[in-house]
Amino acid sequence: MKAGTKPVQLADKLWQIDLMEQGLPCRTSAYVIWDEKPVLIETGSSKSHDILVKGLKDIGLSPKDLAYVIVTHVHLDHAGGAGQMMQTAENATLVVHPRGARHMIDPTRLWNGAAQVYGDDLPKLFGSMVPVPEERVLIRDDKQTLDIGSRTLTFYDSPGHAKHHFTILDSKLDALFAGDAVGIRYRTCFTGWDFEWVMPSTSPVDFDPAAIDHTMDRLEKLPFKTVYHAHFGPSPKEEAIAETRRCGHAFADLIDRLYTPDITVEAVADALRQWVRTDLERQGHTVPSDLSVLDIDMVLDAMGLIHYQSRRQQ
């Protein structure tokens, strides 16, 4: 999927919309399941709202047609625009993890927490947040379901990236909508490189390799073949789970070796860049000398790893 392209139909009744996060193609996506009760999975930030509405229109839907808006977790690149979408999708119910619901109803604490990570750049990157009325919020706990017509979606608590994260099993599609719980797929249409790979996001503040292991063990046993990442698109189940687990351990080992109380984010980000280069070269890939396309993620991952290790030291 390239910048400016229309939504892509991935399977029967399933579309992917490129949200063009920060103007970048193939970075963040939303998914639409057009069943008897149409469902939108992820909204992106409010900066992506107009793109998302246009994507729905290109599919043949109006926001008013949506029965449910689901956010896998409440990080701003997934749920920052949920309030705006709920204003537009006036017939929809917002479906969210039990730990995330209060942040959708009153986003003040979530926004202030994000400001500690992004500083003055926060509004430029993610726009703003609008509260969602409590009566329009539906919590789905572990193993609870949602009937959307010809299929039932099942929700699974999936910590490791975030404590407020669930994944969504669609048995009719033989697929799992994974948000960030089963890693990020770095697509050629994002990097410009001639290969793709999967690795976890360790962005602040909930990275937990033990929780990742537990989540991967659970998900591995579920009946699906395809992982649909929010970042970005489909991966085979086996690859996504194995690489999220392997790299999660590697990143935890890296920060365990490097950590000192005064270590800088840039020092950890540099170590991550080198690790990624070495790991990809070991897999037989030719890695470009310029890794700047990964800079945003390397810095956020470094911040999350430092937070994880400092918490362990307390």
PDB file of C-alpha atoms in Angstrom:
ATOM      1  CA  MET A   1       0.000   0.000   0.000  1.00  0.00           C
ATOM      2  CA  LYS A   2       1.463   3.369  -1.032  1.00  0.00           C
ATOM      3  CA  ALA A   3       0.661   6.923  -0.013  1.00  0.00           C
ATOM      4  CA  GLY A   4      -2.550   8.086  -1.589  1.00  0.00           C
ATOM      5  CA  THR A   5      -3.815   4.633  -2.492  1.00  0.00           C
ATOM      6  CA  LYS A   6      -7.297   3.504  -1.610  1.00  0.00           C
ATOM      7  CA  PRO A   7      -8.081   0.886   1.052  1.00  0.00           C
ATOM      8  CA  VAL A   8      -6.947  -2.622   0.244  1.00  0.00           C
ATOM      9  CA  GLN A   9      -9.295  -5.587   0.524  1.00  0.00           C
ATOM     10  CA  LEU A  10      -7.317  -8.295   2.321  1.00  0.00           C
ATOM     11  CA  ALA A  11     -10.020 -10.962   2.573  1.00  0.00           C
ATOM     12  CA  ASP A  12     -13.773 -11.372   2.323  1.00  0.00           C
ATOM     13  CA  LYS A  13     -15.367  -8.416   4.125  1.00  0.00           C
ATOM     14  CA  LEU A  14     -11.960  -7.203   5.406  1.00  0.00           C
ATOM     15  CA  TRP A  15     -10.235  -3.954   4.397  1.00  0.00           C
ATOM     16  CA  GLN A  16      -7.070  -2.192   5.510  1.00  0.00           C
ATOM     17  CA  ILE A  17      -6.837   1.608   5.579  1.00  0.00           C
ATOM     18  CA  ASP A  18      -3.416   3.278   5.673  1.00  0.00           C
ATOM     19  CA  LEU A  19      -3.698   6.044   8.270  1.00  0.00           C
ATOM     20  CA  MET A  20      -0.566   7.829   6.992  1.00  0.00           C
ATOM     21  CA  GLU A  21       0.693   8.410  10.537  1.00  0.00           C
ATOM     22  CA  GLN A  22       2.997  11.438  10.562  1.00  0.00           C
ATOM     23  CA  GLY A  23       2.653  11.533   6.774  1.00  0.00           C
ATOM     24  CA  LEU A  24       4.364   8.156   6.394  1.00  0.00           C
ATOM     25  CA  PRO A  25       2.895   5.336   4.281  1.00  0.00           C
ATOM     26  CA  CYS A  26       2.675   1.777   5.584  1.00  0.00           C
ATOM     27  CA  ARG A  27       3.323   2.797   9.173  1.00  0.00           C
ATOM     28  CA  THR A  28      -0.083   2.534  10.888  1.00  0.00           C
ATOM     29  CA  SER A  29      -3.308   0.988   9.699  1.00  0.00           C
ATOM     30  CA  ALA A  30      -6.933   0.575  10.623  1.00  0.00           C
ATOM     31  CA  TYR A  31      -9.000  -2.456   9.681  1.00  0.00           C
ATOM     32  CA  VAL A  32     -12.658  -2.627   8.704  1.00  0.00           C
ATOM     33  CA  ILE A  33     -14.763  -5.779   8.980  1.00  0.00           C
ATOM     34  CA  TRP A  34     -17.926  -5.140   6.978  1.00  0.00           C
ATOM     35  CA  ASP A  35     -20.351  -7.636   8.466  1.00  0.00           C
ATOM     36  CA  GLU A  36     -23.994  -7.123   9.451  1.00  0.00           C
ATOM     37  CA  LYS A  37     -22.644  -4.870  12.199  1.00  0.00           C
ATOM     38  CA  PRO A  38     -19.643  -3.099  10.618  1.00  0.00           C
ATOM     39  CA  VAL A  39     -16.544  -2.829  12.792  1.00  0.00           C
ATOM     40  CA  LEU A  40     -13.577  -0.453  12.721  1.00  0.00           C
ATOM     41  CA  ILE A  41     -10.424  -1.693  14.471  1.00  0.00           C
ATOM     42  CA  GLU A  42      -8.079   1.170  15.489  1.00  0.00           C
ATOM     43  CA  THR A  43      -8.619   4.856  14.779  1.00  0.00           C
ATOM     44  CA  GLY A  44      -5.076   6.169  14.866  1.00  0.00           C
ATOM     45  CA  SER A  45      -4.609   9.650  16.262  1.00  0.00           C
ATOM     46  CA  SER A  46      -6.910  12.566  15.555  1.00  0.00           C
ATOM     47  CA  LYS A  47      -4.393  13.679  12.906  1.00  0.00           C
ATOM     48  CA  SER A  48      -5.521  10.675  10.837  1.00  0.00           C
ATOM     49  CA  HIS A  49      -9.252  11.306  11.243  1.00  0.00           C
ATOM     50  CA  ASP A  50      -9.922  12.797   7.805  1.00  0.00           C
ATOM     51  CA  ILE A  51      -7.898  10.055   6.100  1.00  0.00           C
ATOM     52  CA  LEU A  52      -9.848   7.421   8.019  1.00  0.00           C
ATOM     53  CA  VAL A  53     -13.232   8.910   7.112  1.00  0.00           C
ATOM     54  CA  LYS A  54     -12.187   9.066   3.454  1.00  0.00           C
ATOM     55  CA  GLY A  55     -11.029   5.452   3.638  1.00  0.00           C
ATOM     56  CA  LEU A  56     -14.412   4.386   4.965  1.00  0.00           C
ATOM     57  CA  LYS A  57     -16.100   6.292   2.146  1.00  0.00           C
ATOM     58  CA  ASP A  58     -13.863   4.605  -0.430  1.00  0.00           C
ATOM     59  CA  ILE A  59     -14.969   1.215   0.924  1.00  0.00           C
ATOM     60  CA  GLY A  60     -18.598   2.289   0.685  1.00  0.00           C
ATOM     61  CA  LEU A  61     -19.274   3.016   4.346  1.00  0.00           C
ATOM     62  CA  SER A  62     -20.144   6.137   6.279  1.00  0.00           C
ATOM     63  CA  PRO A  63     -18.964   6.509   9.887  1.00  0.00           C
ATOM     64  CA  LYS A  64     -22.665   6.430  10.779  1.00  0.00           C
ATOM     65  CA  ASP A  65     -22.799   2.855   9.461  1.00  0.00           C
ATOM     66  CA  LEU A  66     -20.315   1.612  12.067  1.00  0.00           C
ATOM     67  CA  ALA A  67     -21.733  -0.488  14.892  1.00  0.00           C
ATOM     68  CA  TYR A  68     -18.455  -0.800  16.791  1.00  0.00           C
ATOM     69  CA  VAL A  69     -15.144   1.019  17.007  1.00  0.00           C
ATOM     70  CA  ILE A  70     -12.501  -1.172  18.663  1.00  0.00           C
ATOM     71  CA  VAL A  71      -9.116   0.006  19.942  1.00  0.00           C
ATOM     72  CA  THR A  72      -6.631  -2.740  20.808  1.00  0.00           C
ATOM     73  CA  HIS A  73      -4.989  -0.478  23.392  1.00  0.00           C
ATOM     74  CA  VAL A  74      -5.023   3.199  24.256  1.00  0.00           C
ATOM     75  CA  HIS A  75      -1.655   4.401  22.950  1.00  0.00           C
ATOM     76  CA  LEU A  76      -2.281   7.528  20.921  1.00  0.00           C
ATOM     77  CA  ASP A  77      -1.302   6.083  17.549  1.00  0.00           C
ATOM     78  CA  HIS A  78      -4.103   3.538  18.015  1.00  0.00           C
ATOM     79  CA  ALA A  79      -6.772   5.324  20.044  1.00  0.00           C
ATOM     80  CA  GLY A  80      -5.911   9.023  20.154  1.00  0.00           C
ATOM     81  CA  GLY A  81      -8.584   9.734  17.559  1.00  0.00           C
ATOM     82  CA  ALA A  82     -11.260   7.513  19.091  1.00  0.00           C
ATOM     83  CA  GLY A  83     -13.170  10.455  20.538  1.00  0.00           C
ATOM     84  CA  GLN A  84     -13.307  12.268  17.209  1.00  0.00           C
ATOM     85  CA  MET A  85     -14.429   9.104  15.446  1.00  0.00           C
ATOM     86  CA  MET A  86     -17.142   8.466  18.019  1.00  0.00           C
ATOM     87  CA  GLN A  87     -18.492  11.974  17.403  1.00  0.00           C
ATOM     88  CA  THR A  88     -18.717  11.162  13.698  1.00  0.00           C
ATOM     89  CA  ALA A  89     -19.788   7.532  14.106  1.00  0.00           C
ATOM     90  CA  GLU A  90     -22.830   8.500  16.117  1.00  0.00           C
ATOM     91  CA  ASN A  91     -24.357   5.007  16.122  1.00  0.00           C
ATOM     92  CA  ALA A  92     -21.216   3.176  17.230  1.00  0.00           C
ATOM     93  CA  THR A  93     -20.090   1.772  20.558  1.00  0.00           C
ATOM     94  CA  LEU A  94     -16.417   2.018  21.541  1.00  0.00           C
ATOM     95  CA  VAL A  95     -14.941  -1.335  22.604  1.00  0.00           C
ATOM     96  CA  VAL A  96     -11.878  -1.179  24.845  1.00  0.00           C
ATOM     97  CA  HIS A  97      -9.783  -3.141  27.351  1.00  0.00           C
ATOM     98  CA  PRO A  98     -10.833  -2.853  31.023  1.00  0.00           C
ATOM     99  CA  ARG A  99      -7.611  -0.992  31.859  1.00  0.00           C
ATOM    100  CA  GLY A 100      -8.081   1.444  28.993  1.00  0.00           C
ATOM    101  CA  ALA A 101     -11.730   2.427  29.352  1.00  0.00           C
ATOM    102  CA  ARG A 102     -11.209   5.210  31.898  1.00  0.00           C
ATOM    103  CA  HIS A 103      -8.636   6.853  29.618  1.00  0.00           C
ATOM    104  CA  MET A 104     -11.142   7.008  26.781  1.00  0.00           C
ATOM    105  CA  ILE A 105     -13.801   8.482  29.061  1.00  0.00           C
ATOM    106  CA  ASP A 106     -11.376  11.040  30.506  1.00  0.00           C
ATOM    107  CA  PRO A 107      -8.143  11.226  28.478  1.00  0.00           C
ATOM    108  CA  THR A 108      -6.442  13.791  30.729  1.00  0.00           C
ATOM    109  CA  ARG A 109      -4.089  11.380  32.472  1.00  0.00           C
ATOM    110  CA  LEU A 110      -3.279   9.539  29.241  1.00  0.00           C
ATOM    111  CA  TRP A 111      -2.517  12.806  27.460  1.00  0.00           C
ATOM    112  CA  ASN A 112      -0.338  14.072  30.292  1.00  0.00           C
ATOM    113  CA  GLY A 113       1.559  10.785  30.341  1.00  0.00           C
ATOM    114  CA  ALA A 114       2.169  11.024  26.599  1.00  0.00           C
ATOM    115  CA  ALA A 115       3.421  14.582  27.085  1.00  0.00           C
ATOM    116  CA  GLN A 116       6.190  13.210  29.302  1.00  0.00           C
ATOM    117  CA  VAL A 117       7.339  11.076  26.368  1.00  0.00           C
ATOM    118  CA  TYR A 118       6.818  13.450  23.429  1.00  0.00           C
ATOM    119  CA  GLY A 119       7.129  16.840  25.127  1.00  0.00           C
ATOM    120  CA  ASP A 120       6.120  19.900  23.128  1.00  0.00           C
ATOM    121  CA  ASP A 121       5.858  17.811  19.961  1.00  0.00           C
ATOM    122  CA  LEU A 122       2.780  15.970  21.247  1.00  0.00           C
ATOM    123  CA  PRO A 123       0.061  18.102  19.566  1.00  0.00           C
ATOM    124  CA  LYS A 124       2.025  18.239  16.313  1.00  0.00           C
ATOM    125  CA  LEU A 125       2.381  14.460  16.254  1.00  0.00           C
ATOM    126  CA  PHE A 126      -1.010  13.355  17.569  1.00  0.00           C
ATOM    127  CA  GLY A 127      -3.391  16.317  17.447  1.00  0.00           C
ATOM    128  CA  SER A 128      -5.778  16.315  20.401  1.00  0.00           C
ATOM    129  CA  MET A 129      -8.103  13.935  22.250  1.00  0.00           C
ATOM    130  CA  VAL A 130     -11.857  14.105  22.780  1.00  0.00           C
ATOM    131  CA  PRO A 131     -13.556  12.267  25.690  1.00  0.00           C
ATOM    132  CA  VAL A 132     -15.984   9.463  24.874  1.00  0.00           C
ATOM    133  CA  PRO A 133     -19.245   9.407  26.878  1.00  0.00           C
ATOM    134  CA  GLU A 134     -19.174   6.561  29.382  1.00  0.00           C
ATOM    135  CA  GLU A 135     -22.505   5.187  28.191  1.00  0.00           C
ATOM    136  CA  ARG A 136     -20.990   4.608  24.729  1.00  0.00           C
ATOM    137  CA  VAL A 137     -18.040   2.562  26.033  1.00  0.00           C
ATOM    138  CA  LEU A 138     -18.168  -1.236  26.136  1.00  0.00           C
ATOM    139  CA  ILE A 139     -15.482  -3.119  28.074  1.00  0.00           C
ATOM    140  CA  ARG A 140     -14.423  -6.520  26.790  1.00  0.00           C
ATOM    141  CA  ASP A 141     -12.507  -8.628  29.283  1.00  0.00           C
ATOM    142  CA  ASP A 142     -10.464 -11.763  28.627  1.00  0.00           C
ATOM    143  CA  LYS A 143     -12.327 -14.358  26.516  1.00  0.00           C
ATOM    144  CA  GLN A 144     -15.433 -12.198  26.189  1.00  0.00           C
ATOM    145  CA  THR A 145     -17.052 -12.038  22.772  1.00  0.00           C
ATOM    146  CA  LEU A 146     -18.832  -9.683  20.404  1.00  0.00           C
ATOM    147  CA  ASP A 147     -21.434 -10.804  17.871  1.00  0.00           C
ATOM    148  CA  ILE A 148     -21.184  -8.755  14.675  1.00  0.00           C
ATOM    149  CA  GLY A 149     -23.445 -10.816  12.430  1.00  0.00           C
ATOM    150  CA  SER A 150     -22.013 -13.777  10.562  1.00  0.00           C
ATOM    151  CA  ARG A 151     -19.141 -14.084  13.022  1.00  0.00           C
ATOM    152  CA  THR A 152     -18.238 -13.651  16.667  1.00  0.00           C
ATOM    153  CA  LEU A 153     -15.091 -11.823  17.730  1.00  0.00           C
ATOM    154  CA  THR A 154     -13.275 -13.097  20.830  1.00  0.00           C
ATOM    155  CA  PHE A 155     -11.050 -10.858  22.934  1.00  0.00           C
ATOM    156  CA  TYR A 156      -7.868 -11.992  24.699  1.00  0.00           C
ATOM    157  CA  ASP A 157      -5.969 -10.045  27.329  1.00  0.00           C
ATOM    158  CA  SER A 158      -2.510  -9.651  25.744  1.00  0.00           C
ATOM    159  CA  PRO A 159      -0.011  -7.748  27.930  1.00  0.00           C
ATOM    160  CA  GLY A 160       3.696  -7.368  27.207  1.00  0.00           C
ATOM    161  CA  HIS A 161       3.576  -4.240  25.069  1.00  0.00           C
ATOM    162  CA  ALA A 162       0.867  -2.586  27.175  1.00  0.00           C
ATOM    163  CA  LYS A 163      -1.157  -3.682  30.190  1.00  0.00           C
ATOM    164  CA  HIS A 164      -4.285  -2.249  28.552  1.00  0.00           C
ATOM    165  CA  HIS A 165      -3.975  -4.396  25.422  1.00  0.00           C
ATOM    166  CA  PHE A 166      -6.247  -7.058  24.023  1.00  0.00           C
ATOM    167  CA  THR A 167      -6.087  -8.979  20.766  1.00  0.00           C
ATOM    168  CA  ILE A 168      -9.127  -9.986  18.740  1.00  0.00           C
ATOM    169  CA  LEU A 169      -9.679 -13.420  17.237  1.00  0.00           C
ATOM    170  CA  ASP A 170     -11.837 -13.664  14.121  1.00  0.00           C
ATOM    171  CA  SER A 171     -12.310 -17.381  13.558  1.00  0.00           C
ATOM    172  CA  LYS A 172     -14.124 -16.820  10.257  1.00  0.00           C
ATOM    173  CA  LEU A 173     -11.077 -15.019   8.854  1.00  0.00           C
ATOM    174  CA  ASP A 174      -8.699 -17.429  10.617  1.00  0.00           C
ATOM    175  CA  ALA A 175      -6.949 -14.296  11.874  1.00  0.00           C
ATOM    176  CA  LEU A 176      -5.872 -12.328  14.935  1.00  0.00           C
ATOM    177  CA  PHE A 177      -6.041  -8.538  15.028  1.00  0.00           C
ATOM    178  CA  ALA A 178      -2.995  -7.963  17.191  1.00  0.00           C
ATOM    179  CA  GLY A 179      -2.439  -4.220  17.563  1.00  0.00           C
ATOM    180  CA  ASP A 180       1.158  -4.110  18.846  1.00  0.00           C
ATOM    181  CA  ALA A 181       0.970  -7.269  20.972  1.00  0.00           C
ATOM    182  CA  VAL A 182       2.647  -9.512  18.391  1.00  0.00           C
ATOM    183  CA  GLY A 183       5.241  -7.085  17.117  1.00  0.00           C
ATOM    184  CA  ILE A 184       5.601  -4.637  14.259  1.00  0.00           C
ATOM    185  CA  ARG A 185       6.047  -5.708  10.654  1.00  0.00           C
ATOM    186  CA  TYR A 186       8.482  -3.391   8.887  1.00  0.00           C
ATOM    187  CA  ARG A 187       7.179  -3.284   5.326  1.00  0.00           C
ATOM    188  CA  THR A 188       9.125  -2.476   2.194  1.00  0.00           C
ATOM    189  CA  CYS A 189       6.604   0.263   1.416  1.00  0.00           C
ATOM    190  CA  PHE A 190       7.644   1.948   4.699  1.00  0.00           C
ATOM    191  CA  THR A 191      11.409   1.357   4.798  1.00  0.00           C
ATOM    192  CA  GLY A 192      12.161   1.272   1.080  1.00  0.00           C
ATOM    193  CA  TRP A 193      14.308  -1.801   1.758  1.00  0.00           C
ATOM    194  CA  ASP A 194      13.975  -5.010  -0.257  1.00  0.00           C
ATOM    195  CA  PHE A 195      13.026  -7.233   2.688  1.00  0.00           C
ATOM    196  CA  GLU A 196      10.587  -7.231   5.604  1.00  0.00           C
ATOM    197  CA  TRP A 197      10.840  -8.356   9.198  1.00  0.00           C
ATOM    198  CA  VAL A 198       8.986  -8.454  12.519  1.00  0.00           C
ATOM    199  CA  MET A 199      10.184  -7.271  15.916  1.00  0.00           C
ATOM    200  CA  PRO A 200       8.431  -6.044  19.065  1.00  0.00           C
ATOM    201  CA  SER A 201       7.790  -2.472  20.088  1.00  0.00           C
ATOM    202  CA  THR A 202       9.166  -1.692  23.558  1.00  0.00           C
ATOM    203  CA  SER A 203       7.836   1.870  23.722  1.00  0.00           C
ATOM    204  CA  PRO A 204       7.026   3.280  27.206  1.00  0.00           C
ATOM    205  CA  VAL A 205       5.880   2.299  29.736  1.00  0.00           C
ATOM    206  CA  ASP A 206       4.736  -1.323  29.996  1.00  0.00           C
ATOM    207  CA  PHE A 207       7.338  -3.440  28.163  1.00  0.00           C
ATOM    208  CA  ASP A 208       7.557  -6.755  30.013  1.00  0.00           C
ATOM    209  CA  PRO A 209       9.361  -9.735  28.413  1.00  0.00           C
ATOM    210  CA  ALA A 210       7.838 -12.202  30.880  1.00  0.00           C
ATOM    211  CA  ALA A 211       4.364 -10.968  29.944  1.00  0.00           C
ATOM    212  CA  ILE A 212       5.292 -11.228  26.258  1.00  0.00           C
ATOM    213  CA  ASP A 213       6.241 -14.873  26.804  1.00  0.00           C
ATOM    214  CA  HIS A 214       2.937 -15.572  28.535  1.00  0.00           C
ATOM    215  CA  THR A 215       0.972 -13.808  25.804  1.00  0.00           C
ATOM    216  CA  MET A 216       2.828 -15.600  23.000  1.00  0.00           C
ATOM    217  CA  ASP A 217       2.256 -18.955  24.728  1.00  0.00           C
ATOM    218  CA  ARG A 218      -1.480 -18.261  24.906  1.00  0.00           C
ATOM    219  CA  LEU A 219      -1.855 -16.928  21.400  1.00  0.00           C
ATOM    220  CA  GLU A 220       0.176 -19.755  19.921  1.00  0.00           C
ATOM    221  CA  LYS A 221      -2.544 -22.180  21.014  1.00  0.00           C
ATOM    222  CA  LEU A 222      -5.381 -20.251  19.368  1.00  0.00           C
ATOM    223  CA  PRO A 223      -6.792 -21.327  15.979  1.00  0.00           C
ATOM    224  CA  PHE A 224      -5.622 -18.722  13.471  1.00  0.00           C
ATOM    225  CA  LYS A 225      -3.110 -18.491  10.631  1.00  0.00           C
ATOM    226  CA  THR A 226      -2.626 -14.762  10.083  1.00  0.00           C
ATOM    227  CA  VAL A 227      -1.644 -11.884  12.352  1.00  0.00           C
ATOM    228  CA  TYR A 228      -2.900  -8.451  11.315  1.00  0.00           C
ATOM    229  CA  HIS A 229      -0.516  -5.895  12.823  1.00  0.00           C
ATOM    230  CA  ALA A 230      -1.532  -2.291  13.314  1.00  0.00           C
ATOM    231  CA  HIS A 231       2.015  -1.588  12.100  1.00  0.00           C
ATOM    232  CA  PHE A 232       1.597  -2.848   9.386  1.00  0.00           C
ATOM    233  CA  GLY A 233      -0.479  -5.473   7.647  1.00  0.00           C
ATOM    234  CA  PRO A 234      -0.415  -9.273   7.717  1.00  0.00           C
ATOM    235  CA  SER A 235       2.227 -11.749   8.883  1.00  0.00           C
ATOM    236  CA  PRO A 236       2.142 -15.528   9.186  1.00  0.00           C
ATOM    237  CA  LYS A 237       1.275 -16.530  12.742  1.00  0.00           C
ATOM    238  CA  GLU A 238       4.454 -18.556  13.314  1.00  0.00           C
ATOM    239  CA  GLU A 239       6.810 -15.792  12.181  1.00  0.00           C
ATOM    240  CA  ALA A 240       5.122 -13.031  14.164  1.00  0.00           C
ATOM    241  CA  ILE A 241       4.979 -14.992  17.420  1.00  0.00           C
ATOM    242  CA  ALA A 242       8.505 -16.413  17.149  1.00  0.00           C
ATOM    243  CA  GLU A 243      10.148 -13.090  16.291  1.00  0.00           C
ATOM    244  CA  THR A 244       8.248 -11.135  18.936  1.00  0.00           C
ATOM    245  CA  ARG A 245       9.367 -13.634  21.545  1.00  0.00           C
ATOM    246  CA  ARG A 246      12.985 -13.883  20.342  1.00  0.00           C
ATOM    247  CA  CYS A 247      13.591 -10.177  19.903  1.00  0.00           C
ATOM    248  CA  GLY A 248      11.795  -9.332  23.140  1.00  0.00           C
ATOM    249  CA  HIS A 249      14.311 -11.453  25.028  1.00  0.00           C
ATOM    250  CA  ALA A 250      17.196  -9.970  23.049  1.00  0.00           C
ATOM    251  CA  PHE A 251      16.122  -6.411  23.865  1.00  0.00           C
ATOM    252  CA  ALA A 252      15.745  -7.267  27.552  1.00  0.00           C
ATOM    253  CA  ASP A 253      19.244  -8.785  27.547  1.00  0.00           C
ATOM    254  CA  LEU A 254      20.622  -5.714  25.783  1.00  0.00           C
ATOM    255  CA  ILE A 255      19.327  -3.246  28.362  1.00  0.00           C
ATOM    256  CA  ASP A 256      20.388  -5.559  31.185  1.00  0.00           C
ATOM    257  CA  ARG A 257      23.976  -5.361  29.908  1.00  0.00           C
ATOM    258  CA  LEU A 258      23.966  -1.646  29.158  1.00  0.00           C
ATOM    259  CA  TYR A 259      21.950  -0.125  31.962  1.00  0.00           C
ATOM    260  CA  THR A 260      23.358   2.381  34.408  1.00  0.00           C
ATOM    261  CA  PRO A 261      21.247   4.961  36.247  1.00  0.00           C
ATOM    262  CA  ASP A 262      22.649   7.750  34.054  1.00  0.00           C
ATOM    263  CA  ILE A 263      22.460   6.010  30.681  1.00  0.00           C
ATOM    264  CA  THR A 264      21.056   8.173  27.897  1.00  0.00           C
ATOM    265  CA  VAL A 265      18.229   7.397  25.521  1.00  0.00           C
ATOM    266  CA  GLU A 266      20.516   8.005  22.558  1.00  0.00           C
ATOM    267  CA  ALA A 267      23.096   5.520  23.839  1.00  0.00           C
ATOM    268  CA  VAL A 268      20.449   2.805  24.062  1.00  0.00           C
ATOM    269  CA  ALA A 269      18.959   3.802  20.694  1.00  0.00           C
ATOM    270  CA  ASP A 270      22.417   3.491  19.100  1.00  0.00           C
ATOM    271  CA  ALA A 271      22.837   0.039  20.634  1.00  0.00           C
ATOM    272  CA  LEU A 272      19.426  -0.983  19.292  1.00  0.00           C
ATOM    273  CA  ARG A 273      20.320   0.223  15.797  1.00  0.00           C
ATOM    274  CA  GLN A 274      23.488  -1.837  15.884  1.00  0.00           C
ATOM    275  CA  TRP A 275      21.614  -4.870  17.175  1.00  0.00           C
ATOM    276  CA  VAL A 276      19.026  -4.589  14.410  1.00  0.00           C
ATOM    277  CA  ARG A 277      21.715  -4.248  11.743  1.00  0.00           C
ATOM    278  CA  THR A 278      23.688  -7.229  13.033  1.00  0.00           C
ATOM    279  CA  ASP A 279      20.607  -9.398  13.447  1.00  0.00           C
ATOM    280  CA  LEU A 280      19.293  -8.672   9.962  1.00  0.00           C
ATOM    281  CA  GLU A 281      22.709  -9.268   8.403  1.00  0.00           C
ATOM    282  CA  ARG A 282      22.915 -12.613  10.188  1.00  0.00           C
ATOM    283  CA  GLN A 283      19.637 -13.488   8.489  1.00  0.00           C
ATOM    284  CA  GLY A 284      21.274 -12.820   5.128  1.00  0.00           C
ATOM    285  CA  HIS A 285      19.832  -9.387   4.414  1.00  0.00           C
ATOM    286  CA  THR A 286      21.798  -6.503   2.940  1.00  0.00           C
ATOM    287  CA  VAL A 287      21.075  -3.617   5.294  1.00  0.00           C
ATOM    288  CA  PRO A 288      21.396  -0.026   4.006  1.00  0.00           C
ATOM    289  CA  SER A 289      23.969   2.180   5.704  1.00  0.00           C
ATOM    290  CA  ASP A 290      21.271   4.745   6.511  1.00  0.00           C
ATOM    291  CA  LEU A 291      18.938   3.484   9.251  1.00  0.00           C
ATOM    292  CA  SER A 292      17.207   6.820   9.807  1.00  0.00           C
ATOM    293  CA  VAL A 293      13.831   5.356   8.794  1.00  0.00           C
ATOM    294  CA  LEU A 294      13.946   3.504  12.126  1.00  0.00           C
ATOM    295  CA  ASP A 295      14.866   6.542  14.237  1.00  0.00           C
ATOM    296  CA  ILE A 296      11.414   7.222  15.695  1.00  0.00           C
ATOM    297  CA  ASP A 297      10.995   3.628  16.818  1.00  0.00           C
ATOM    298  CA  MET A 298      14.555   3.213  18.078  1.00  0.00           C
ATOM    299  CA  VAL A 299      14.230   6.252  20.343  1.00  0.00           C
ATOM    300  CA  LEU A 300      10.826   5.192  21.700  1.00  0.00           C
ATOM    301  CA  ASP A 301      12.026   1.616  22.186  1.00  0.00           C
ATOM    302  CA  ALA A 302      15.097   2.896  24.024  1.00  0.00           C
ATOM    303  CA  MET A 303      12.929   4.976  26.348  1.00  0.00           C
ATOM    304  CA  GLY A 304      10.748   1.960  27.079  1.00  0.00           C
ATOM    305  CA  LEU A 305      13.731  -0.290  27.782  1.00  0.00           C
ATOM    306  CA  ILE A 306      15.283   2.232  30.165  1.00  0.00           C
ATOM    307  CA  HIS A 307      11.975   2.536  32.004  1.00  0.00           C
ATOM    308  CA  TYR A 308      11.675  -1.257  32.210  1.00  0.00           C
ATOM    309  CA  GLN A 309      15.174  -1.716  33.592  1.00  0.00           C
ATOM    310  CA  SER A 310      14.975   1.194  36.045  1.00  0.00           C
ATOM    311  CA  ARG A 311      11.774  -0.316  37.426  1.00  0.00           C
ATOM    312  CA  ARG A 312      13.575  -3.627  37.931  1.00  0.00           C
ATOM    313  CA  GLN A 313      16.361  -1.874  39.830  1.00  0.00           C
ATOM    314  CA  GLN A 314      13.999  -0.344  42.372  1.00  0.00           C
TER     315      GLN A 314
END
